[in-house]
Amino acid sequence: QVQLVESGGGSVQAGGSLRLSCAVSGFTYTTYCMGWFRQAPGKEREGVGFMNDNGYTRYADFVKGRFTVSRDNAKITLYLQMNSLKPEDTAMYYCAAKSRSYGGSCRLSQYDYRYWGQGTQVTISS
């Protein structure tokens, strides 16, 4: 059974930093996409960034240069380092995963991802 468990959310002032973690278990695919998404109240869930099994990353324009996706293969954990946080970054943040077929690509679309965590709340005050 695949499980994704996020942690690290909290409340910080604008300009601050947070690092989110996503502990992954039961996920045995060797080719995959793992991503971070967020959803603010009243808004649709949107992609933040992803990493594939080759270490390739891609980010949404609104977080480029501020957020970084990384992973610890030994701990099977995905991270989202968030710097220069803004009030508009306030949202519930989710990690997600899917298997990737050989030669297939990853996208920042929530509809592509099969496995999801429960989310961790991030609140940025001005």
Short mmCIF file of C-alpha atoms in Angstrom, two decimals:
data_model
loop_
_atom_site.label_atom_id
_atom_site.label_comp_id
_atom_site.label_asym_id
_atom_site.label_seq_id
_atom_site.Cartn_x
_atom_site.Cartn_y
_atom_site.Cartn_z
CA GLN A 1 0.00 0.00 0.00
CA VAL A 2 1.45 3.34 -1.05
CA GLN A 3 1.46 6.03 1.61
CA LEU A 4 2.62 9.62 1.40
CA VAL A 5 2.81 11.65 4.60
CA GLU A 6 3.60 15.36 4.52
CA SER A 7 5.05 17.36 7.38
CA GLY A 8 6.77 20.67 7.99
CA GLY A 9 3.97 23.10 7.40
CA GLY A 10 3.35 26.03 9.69
CA SER A 11 2.96 29.77 9.97
CA VAL A 12 5.75 32.17 9.08
CA GLN A 13 6.03 35.81 8.13
CA ALA A 14 6.52 36.96 4.57
CA GLY A 15 10.12 36.60 3.48
CA GLY A 16 10.65 33.55 5.66
CA SER A 17 11.36 29.95 4.76
CA LEU A 18 9.87 26.53 5.36
CA ARG A 19 10.89 23.04 4.33
CA LEU A 20 8.17 20.50 3.71
CA SER A 21 8.84 16.78 3.82
CA CYS A 22 6.96 13.91 2.25
CA ALA A 23 7.73 10.46 3.60
CA VAL A 24 6.94 7.80 1.00
CA SER A 25 6.34 4.14 1.72
CA GLY A 26 5.15 1.20 -0.32
CA PHE A 27 6.09 2.91 -3.61
CA THR A 28 8.21 0.47 -5.55
CA TYR A 29 8.27 1.95 -9.04
CA THR A 30 11.75 2.66 -10.38
CA THR A 31 10.58 5.24 -12.91
CA TYR A 32 8.29 7.85 -11.46
CA CYS A 33 7.16 11.42 -11.02
CA MET A 34 6.88 12.95 -7.57
CA GLY A 35 5.47 16.37 -7.16
CA TRP A 36 4.19 19.07 -4.89
CA PHE A 37 0.82 20.73 -5.33
CA ARG A 38 -1.06 23.33 -3.37
CA GLN A 39 -4.63 24.44 -2.92
CA ALA A 40 -5.78 27.71 -1.43
CA PRO A 41 -9.36 28.16 -0.18
CA GLY A 42 -11.75 28.63 -3.07
CA LYS A 43 -9.09 27.89 -5.66
CA GLU A 44 -8.22 24.90 -7.79
CA ARG A 45 -5.29 22.70 -6.84
CA GLU A 46 -2.19 23.79 -8.73
CA GLY A 47 1.18 22.24 -9.42
CA VAL A 48 4.22 23.68 -7.66
CA GLY A 49 7.08 21.48 -8.84
CA PHE A 50 8.10 17.92 -9.52
CA MET A 51 11.12 15.66 -9.72
CA ASN A 52 11.40 12.48 -11.76
CA ASP A 53 13.52 9.42 -11.11
CA ASN A 54 16.39 10.95 -13.10
CA GLY A 55 16.46 13.97 -10.84
CA TYR A 56 14.95 16.27 -13.45
CA THR A 57 12.90 19.03 -11.89
CA ARG A 58 10.40 21.53 -13.17
CA TYR A 59 8.59 24.35 -11.42
CA ALA A 60 5.58 26.52 -11.84
CA ASP A 61 6.49 30.05 -12.91
CA PHE A 62 5.17 31.55 -9.69
CA VAL A 63 7.75 29.67 -7.56
CA LYS A 64 10.79 29.66 -9.84
CA GLY A 65 13.87 30.79 -8.00
CA ARG A 66 12.14 30.52 -4.62
CA PHE A 67 11.18 26.85 -4.21
CA THR A 68 13.33 23.75 -4.68
CA VAL A 69 12.26 20.12 -4.89
CA SER A 70 14.77 17.55 -3.68
CA ARG A 71 14.80 14.00 -2.41
CA ASP A 72 16.65 11.73 -0.07
CA ASN A 73 16.74 8.31 -1.67
CA ALA A 74 17.95 6.60 1.49
CA LYS A 75 15.04 7.96 3.50
CA ILE A 76 12.63 7.77 0.55
CA THR A 77 11.58 11.30 1.30
CA LEU A 78 10.68 14.18 -1.00
CA TYR A 79 11.32 17.75 0.12
CA LEU A 80 10.09 21.18 -0.84
CA GLN A 81 12.34 24.00 0.29
CA MET A 82 10.39 27.25 0.19
CA ASN A 83 12.22 30.56 0.49
CA SER A 84 11.13 34.18 0.16
CA LEU A 85 7.61 33.17 1.07
CA LYS A 86 4.74 35.48 0.18
CA PRO A 87 1.21 35.73 1.60
CA GLU A 88 -0.10 34.34 -1.68
CA ASP A 89 1.81 31.12 -0.99
CA THR A 90 -0.69 30.39 1.79
CA ALA A 91 -2.32 27.06 0.97
CA MET A 92 -2.59 23.40 1.83
CA TYR A 93 0.43 21.69 0.29
CA TYR A 94 0.23 18.12 -0.98
CA CYS A 95 2.80 15.70 -2.28
CA ALA A 96 1.84 13.25 -4.99
CA ALA A 97 3.40 10.40 -6.91
CA LYS A 98 2.85 8.32 -9.99
CA SER A 99 4.71 5.72 -11.96
CA ARG A 100 6.30 6.93 -15.18
CA SER A 101 6.44 4.73 -18.25
CA TYR A 102 9.84 4.44 -19.90
CA GLY A 103 10.34 7.56 -21.97
CA GLY A 104 7.28 9.17 -20.49
CA SER A 105 7.29 12.66 -19.08
CA CYS A 106 6.03 14.26 -15.91
CA ARG A 107 3.63 17.17 -15.81
CA LEU A 108 2.41 19.63 -13.24
CA SER A 109 -1.16 18.44 -13.60
CA GLN A 110 -2.96 17.03 -10.58
CA TYR A 111 -4.92 14.74 -12.87
CA ASP A 112 -1.76 12.82 -13.76
CA TYR A 113 -0.98 11.70 -10.22
CA ARG A 114 -2.39 8.59 -8.62
CA TYR A 115 -1.07 8.71 -5.05
CA TRP A 116 -1.61 11.62 -2.70
CA GLY A 117 -0.78 12.63 0.83
CA GLN A 118 -3.21 14.30 3.23
CA GLY A 119 -1.55 17.70 3.00
CA THR A 120 0.18 20.13 5.33
CA GLN A 121 -0.98 23.70 5.90
CA VAL A 122 1.30 26.63 5.11
CA THR A 123 0.24 30.09 6.24
CA ILE A 124 2.24 33.21 5.40
CA SER A 125 1.45 36.46 7.16
CA SER A 126 2.33 39.90 5.83
#
